[in-house]
mmCIF file of C-alpha atoms in Angstrom:
data_model
loop_
_atom_site.group_PDB
_atom_site.id
_atom_site.type_symbol
_atom_site.label_atom_id
_atom_site.label_comp_id
_atom_site.label_asym_id
_atom_site.label_seq_id
_atom_site.Cartn_x
_atom_site.Cartn_y
_atom_site.Cartn_z
ATOM 1 C CA ALA A 11 -2.929 -74.265 -4.291
ATOM 2 C CA GLU A 12 -0.896 -75.980 -1.660
ATOM 3 C CA ASP A 13 -4.263 -77.824 -0.314
ATOM 4 C CA GLU A 14 -4.596 -78.851 -3.805
ATOM 5 C CA ILE A 15 -2.388 -80.724 -5.123
ATOM 6 C CA THR A 16 -2.041 -83.447 -1.771
ATOM 7 C CA LEU A 17 -5.640 -83.517 -2.129
ATOM 8 C CA PHE A 18 -4.286 -84.809 -5.876
ATOM 9 C CA GLU A 19 -1.653 -86.685 -4.212
ATOM 10 C CA LYS A 20 -4.203 -88.709 -1.869
ATOM 11 C CA GLU A 21 -6.301 -88.916 -4.392
ATOM 12 C CA MET A 22 -3.074 -90.563 -7.191
ATOM 13 C CA LYS A 23 -2.063 -92.974 -4.366
ATOM 14 C CA GLU A 24 -5.350 -94.450 -3.908
ATOM 15 C CA PHE A 25 -5.558 -94.441 -7.166
ATOM 16 C CA TRP A 26 -2.373 -96.567 -7.417
ATOM 17 C CA THR A 27 -3.529 -99.036 -4.535
ATOM 18 C CA GLU A 28 -6.240 -99.629 -6.972
ATOM 19 C CA LEU A 29 -4.906 -99.798 -9.882
ATOM 20 C CA LYS A 30 -2.153 -102.630 -8.450
ATOM 21 C CA SER A 31 -5.085 -104.800 -7.952
ATOM 22 C CA ILE A 32 -6.667 -104.397 -11.272
ATOM 23 C CA TYR A 33 -3.326 -103.424 -13.863
ATOM 24 C CA SER A 34 -0.484 -105.429 -15.488
ATOM 25 C CA THR A 35 3.693 -104.239 -13.964
ATOM 26 C CA GLU A 36 3.578 -102.461 -17.325
ATOM 27 C CA GLN A 37 0.435 -100.979 -17.039
ATOM 28 C CA ILE A 38 1.303 -99.615 -13.985
ATOM 29 C CA ASN A 39 4.635 -98.480 -15.352
ATOM 30 C CA GLN A 40 2.762 -96.896 -18.225
ATOM 31 C CA THR A 41 0.590 -94.782 -15.375
ATOM 32 C CA LEU A 42 3.524 -93.830 -13.706
ATOM 33 C CA ALA A 43 4.529 -92.286 -16.113
ATOM 34 C CA LEU A 44 2.000 -90.846 -16.525
ATOM 35 C CA ARG A 45 1.107 -90.245 -12.943
ATOM 36 C CA ASP A 46 4.535 -88.376 -12.799
ATOM 37 C CA SER A 47 4.120 -86.571 -15.971
ATOM 38 C CA CYS A 48 1.332 -84.959 -14.436
ATOM 39 C CA LYS A 49 2.655 -84.535 -10.993
ATOM 40 C CA GLU A 50 5.586 -82.131 -12.896
ATOM 41 C CA SER A 51 2.781 -80.361 -15.568
ATOM 42 C CA ILE A 52 1.366 -79.809 -11.942
ATOM 43 C CA ARG A 53 4.738 -79.008 -10.356
ATOM 44 C CA ALA A 54 5.395 -76.143 -13.489
ATOM 45 C CA LEU A 55 2.197 -74.921 -13.801
ATOM 46 C CA SER A 56 1.739 -74.048 -9.641
ATOM 47 C CA GLU A 57 5.283 -72.736 -9.989
ATOM 48 C CA LYS A 58 4.440 -70.884 -13.164
ATOM 49 C CA TRP A 59 1.004 -69.148 -11.373
ATOM 50 C CA SER A 60 2.877 -68.781 -8.109
ATOM 51 C CA ILE A 61 5.108 -66.345 -10.344
ATOM 52 C CA LYS A 62 2.736 -64.660 -12.008
ATOM 53 C CA LEU A 63 0.496 -64.061 -8.999
ATOM 54 C CA LYS A 64 3.878 -62.462 -7.239
ATOM 55 C CA GLU A 65 3.933 -60.485 -10.681
ATOM 56 C CA GLY A 66 0.687 -59.477 -10.436
ATOM 57 C CA ASP A 67 0.912 -58.544 -7.576
ATOM 58 C CA GLN A 68 4.201 -56.782 -7.793
ATOM 59 C CA MET A 69 1.658 -54.775 -10.043
ATOM 60 C CA ILE A 70 -0.399 -53.418 -8.459
ATOM 61 C CA ASP A 71 1.781 -52.572 -5.675
ATOM 62 C CA LYS A 72 2.972 -50.079 -8.768
ATOM 63 C CA ILE A 73 -0.812 -49.215 -9.707
ATOM 64 C CA LYS A 74 -1.124 -48.283 -5.984
ATOM 65 C CA GLU A 75 2.059 -46.358 -6.037
ATOM 66 C CA TYR A 76 1.376 -43.983 -8.935
ATOM 67 C CA ARG A 77 -1.873 -44.263 -8.300
ATOM 68 C CA ASP A 78 -0.916 -42.101 -5.255
ATOM 69 C CA GLY A 79 2.061 -40.272 -7.365
ATOM 70 C CA ILE A 80 -0.922 -39.286 -9.166
ATOM 71 C CA LEU A 81 -3.213 -38.142 -6.018
ATOM 72 C CA GLN A 82 0.414 -35.976 -4.854
ATOM 73 C CA GLN A 83 0.956 -34.219 -7.967
ATOM 74 C CA SER A 84 -2.868 -33.378 -8.238
ATOM 75 C CA GLN A 85 -2.706 -32.617 -4.538
ATOM 76 C CA HIS A 86 0.836 -30.003 -5.231
ATOM 77 C CA ILE A 87 -0.778 -28.643 -8.714
ATOM 78 C CA SER A 88 -4.557 -27.436 -6.599
ATOM 79 C CA GLU A 89 -2.423 -26.283 -3.846
ATOM 80 C CA ASN A 90 0.526 -24.414 -6.638
ATOM 81 C CA GLN A 91 -3.598 -23.185 -8.437
ATOM 82 C CA GLU A 92 -4.213 -21.685 -4.621
ATOM 83 C CA HIS A 93 -0.922 -20.528 -4.224
ATOM 84 C CA LEU A 94 -1.018 -18.935 -7.733
ATOM 85 C CA THR A 95 -4.640 -17.164 -7.635
ATOM 86 C CA GLU A 96 -3.511 -16.001 -3.745
ATOM 87 C CA ILE A 97 -0.385 -14.665 -5.752
ATOM 88 C CA LYS A 98 -2.916 -12.820 -8.438
ATOM 89 C CA SER A 99 -4.952 -11.156 -5.766
ATOM 90 C CA ASN A 100 -2.217 -9.814 -2.998
ATOM 91 C CA LEU A 101 -1.211 -8.351 -7.223
ATOM 92 C CA ASN A 102 -4.162 -6.311 -7.930
ATOM 93 C CA GLN A 103 -4.078 -5.384 -4.780
ATOM 94 C CA GLU A 104 -1.287 -4.431 -5.128
ATOM 95 C CA GLU A 105 -1.971 -2.964 -8.282
ATOM 96 C CA GLN A 106 -4.377 -0.428 -7.509
ATOM 97 C CA GLN A 107 -2.923 0.401 -4.380
ATOM 98 C CA LYS A 108 -0.016 1.742 -6.219
ATOM 99 C CA GLN A 109 -2.728 3.730 -9.230
ATOM 100 C CA ASP A 110 -4.458 4.753 -5.991
ATOM 101 C CA LEU A 111 -1.251 6.461 -4.654
ATOM 102 C CA THR A 112 -0.738 7.579 -7.816
ATOM 103 C CA ASP A 113 -3.983 9.614 -8.065
ATOM 104 C CA SER A 114 -3.481 10.877 -4.714
ATOM 105 C CA ILE A 115 0.228 12.630 -5.401
ATOM 106 C CA GLN A 116 -1.500 13.376 -8.891
ATOM 107 C CA GLU A 117 -3.772 15.255 -6.572
ATOM 108 C CA LEU A 118 -2.125 16.490 -4.041
ATOM 109 C CA LYS A 119 0.831 18.031 -7.076
ATOM 110 C CA GLU A 120 -2.082 20.157 -8.358
ATOM 111 C CA GLU A 121 -3.444 20.751 -4.812
ATOM 112 C CA LEU A 122 0.248 21.901 -4.147
ATOM 113 C CA MET A 123 -0.284 23.697 -7.733
ATOM 114 C CA LYS A 124 -2.551 25.575 -6.813
ATOM 115 C CA LYS A 125 -1.910 26.643 -3.123
ATOM 116 C CA LYS A 126 1.861 28.306 -4.892
ATOM 117 C CA GLU A 127 0.124 30.197 -7.125
ATOM 118 C CA ILE A 128 -2.508 31.564 -4.611
ATOM 119 C CA ILE A 129 0.235 32.207 -2.421
ATOM 120 C CA SER A 130 2.189 33.865 -5.710
ATOM 121 C CA SER A 131 -0.365 35.378 -6.402
ATOM 122 C CA LYS A 132 -0.551 36.557 -2.763
ATOM 123 C CA ASN A 133 3.233 38.138 -2.209
ATOM 124 C CA LYS A 134 3.351 39.913 -5.501
ATOM 125 C CA ALA A 135 -0.484 41.352 -4.054
ATOM 126 C CA ALA A 136 1.648 41.715 -0.643
ATOM 127 C CA LYS A 137 5.056 43.355 -2.794
ATOM 128 C CA GLU A 138 2.632 45.846 -4.666
ATOM 129 C CA LYS A 139 1.194 47.354 -2.207
ATOM 130 C CA VAL A 140 3.957 47.548 -0.026
ATOM 131 C CA GLU A 141 5.615 49.565 -3.357
ATOM 132 C CA ARG A 142 3.345 51.688 -3.144
ATOM 133 C CA LEU A 143 3.192 52.802 0.236
ATOM 134 C CA CYS A 144 7.244 53.321 -0.538
ATOM 135 C CA LYS A 145 6.765 55.342 -3.765
ATOM 136 C CA SER A 146 3.583 57.828 -1.542
ATOM 137 C CA LYS A 147 6.981 57.873 0.786
ATOM 138 C CA VAL A 148 8.171 61.287 0.452
ATOM 139 C CA LEU A 149 4.010 62.661 -0.018
ATOM 140 C CA PHE A 150 3.300 61.497 3.894
ATOM 141 C CA GLU A 151 6.676 63.043 4.890
ATOM 142 C CA GLU A 152 5.651 65.475 3.559
ATOM 143 C CA ARG A 153 2.066 66.408 4.704
ATOM 144 C CA LEU A 154 1.920 64.653 7.986
ATOM 145 C CA GLY A 155 5.658 65.348 8.530
ATOM 146 C CA LEU A 156 6.368 60.989 8.404
ATOM 147 C CA GLU A 157 8.728 58.432 8.465
ATOM 148 C CA ILE A 158 8.195 54.831 6.581
ATOM 149 C CA ARG A 159 11.069 52.159 7.047
ATOM 150 C CA ARG A 160 10.580 48.559 6.049
ATOM 151 C CA ILE A 161 11.820 46.482 8.712
ATOM 152 C CA HIS A 162 11.721 42.623 9.036
ATOM 153 C CA ASN A 163 8.743 40.131 7.545
ATOM 154 C CA GLU A 164 7.871 43.106 4.455
ATOM 155 C CA GLN A 165 6.222 45.457 7.010
ATOM 156 C CA LEU A 166 5.887 48.857 7.146
ATOM 157 C CA GLN A 167 7.364 50.373 9.790
ATOM 158 C CA PHE A 168 5.152 54.363 10.082
ATOM 159 C CA ILE A 169 6.470 57.044 13.143
ATOM 160 C CA PHE A 170 4.717 59.925 13.179
ATOM 161 C CA ARG A 171 6.815 63.385 14.501
ATOM 162 C CA HIS A 172 5.496 66.902 15.449
ATOM 163 C CA ILE A 173 2.335 65.513 16.963
ATOM 164 C CA ASP A 174 3.704 66.605 20.612
ATOM 165 C CA HIS A 175 3.853 70.604 20.607
ATOM 166 C CA LYS A 176 6.039 70.345 23.895
ATOM 167 C CA ASP A 177 7.924 66.907 22.507
ATOM 168 C CA PRO A 178 8.110 68.149 18.450
ATOM 169 C CA ASP A 179 10.945 64.340 17.916
ATOM 170 C CA LYS A 180 8.442 62.493 20.355
ATOM 171 C CA PRO A 181 7.734 58.881 17.842
ATOM 172 C CA TYR A 182 4.125 58.142 17.327
ATOM 173 C CA MET A 183 4.409 54.583 15.966
ATOM 174 C CA PHE A 184 2.595 51.630 14.303
ATOM 175 C CA THR A 185 4.062 48.423 12.305
ATOM 176 C CA LEU A 186 1.896 47.455 8.824
ATOM 177 C CA ALA A 187 1.866 44.401 7.736
ATOM 178 C CA ILE A 188 -0.218 42.012 4.607
ATOM 179 C CA ASN A 189 -1.617 39.140 6.062
ATOM 180 C CA GLU A 190 -2.313 35.855 3.922
ATOM 181 C CA GLN A 191 -5.522 37.504 2.504
ATOM 182 C CA GLY A 192 -3.917 39.106 1.468
ATOM 183 C CA ASP A 193 -5.560 42.425 3.869
ATOM 184 C CA TYR A 194 -3.767 45.248 5.563
ATOM 185 C CA GLU A 195 -2.979 44.469 9.388
ATOM 186 C CA VAL A 196 -1.923 46.692 12.115
ATOM 187 C CA THR A 197 1.425 44.295 13.587
ATOM 188 C CA SER A 198 1.408 47.148 17.076
ATOM 189 C CA CYS A 199 0.669 50.653 18.112
ATOM 190 C CA THR A 200 2.745 53.120 20.544
ATOM 191 C CA PRO A 201 1.225 54.797 22.379
ATOM 192 C CA PRO A 202 -2.154 52.021 21.844
ATOM 193 C CA LEU A 203 -5.211 53.319 20.235
ATOM 194 C CA ASP A 204 -8.684 51.746 21.044
ATOM 195 C CA CYS A 205 -9.276 53.260 17.457
ATOM 196 C CA ILE A 206 -6.778 51.136 15.904
ATOM 197 C CA ALA A 207 -9.152 48.428 15.305
ATOM 198 C CA GLU A 208 -12.339 50.890 13.876
ATOM 199 C CA PHE A 209 -9.323 51.814 11.218
ATOM 200 C CA GLN A 210 -7.883 49.281 10.547
ATOM 201 C CA LEU A 211 -11.647 47.703 9.366
ATOM 202 C CA LYS A 212 -12.463 50.392 7.154
ATOM 203 C CA VAL A 213 -9.100 50.707 5.159
ATOM 204 C CA ARG A 214 -9.772 46.878 4.837
ATOM 205 C CA GLU A 215 -13.178 47.599 2.355
ATOM 206 C CA THR A 216 -12.662 51.466 1.302
ATOM 207 C CA ASN A 217 -8.759 50.705 0.258
ATOM 208 C CA ASN A 218 -7.873 54.427 0.996
ATOM 209 C CA PHE A 219 -5.051 53.958 2.530
ATOM 210 C CA SER A 220 -4.254 57.962 2.697
ATOM 211 C CA ALA A 221 -7.402 58.593 4.782
ATOM 212 C CA PHE A 222 -5.854 55.544 7.304
ATOM 213 C CA VAL A 223 -2.819 57.262 7.524
ATOM 214 C CA ALA A 224 -4.190 60.241 8.339
ATOM 215 C CA ASN A 225 -6.854 59.041 10.466
ATOM 216 C CA ILE A 226 -3.800 57.329 13.035
ATOM 217 C CA ARG A 227 -2.240 60.744 13.107
ATOM 218 C CA LYS A 228 -5.946 62.570 13.851
ATOM 219 C CA ALA A 229 -5.891 59.792 16.867
ATOM 220 C CA PHE A 230 -1.824 60.292 17.850
ATOM 221 C CA ALA A 231 -3.050 64.161 18.004
ATOM 222 C CA ALA A 232 -5.680 63.567 20.162
ATOM 223 C CA LEU A 233 -3.964 61.810 21.929
ATOM 224 C CA SER A 234 -1.338 64.089 22.765
ATOM 225 C CA TYR A 235 -3.747 66.621 23.841
ATOM 226 C CA LYS A 236 -4.677 64.284 26.732
#
């Protein structure tokens, strides 16, 4: 714009020089007035367009700034959406883990209840066997010279006397328990008998406890004659 104005002024000077040689003073003054008016119009127009250009540059800067802000917000929204998606996925995983843990706890509770029922049933059966043995105490004592004692851990101790004719008070004994399977189990035997395992197996098969006790007494008696 400045180059154009300079060129225009130069042309106006040349025009003025040529005009002086042709026109009268009055005409020259009119032309000068016209020239000044044109120059003022050009100056005003130049200032106006300069302001417009500045405003345009400012508007462009604002548009760029607004665009950059929108891009940043879009990026921030995208990052938040990804973060929310990740949080939702983690929550779903935690919810599934919670459900799996709840199911496992329920299964363990049910299994524990079943085991308690089994243990309770076995304990009940064991106590019933011990009670039946205690009820048979008088019979065994009268017929076999046997003393039965209840000792620790629900075990019964069977003590035979009057076996050794040289020493009638000498005790022959074994201790009996009910194991976890509900079977009879000899936990100790004094003096030891080689056939005790065979007797134990047989009583488990036949459940004939009287024969079991009688056979052990016979084995003790046979041992006393050796």
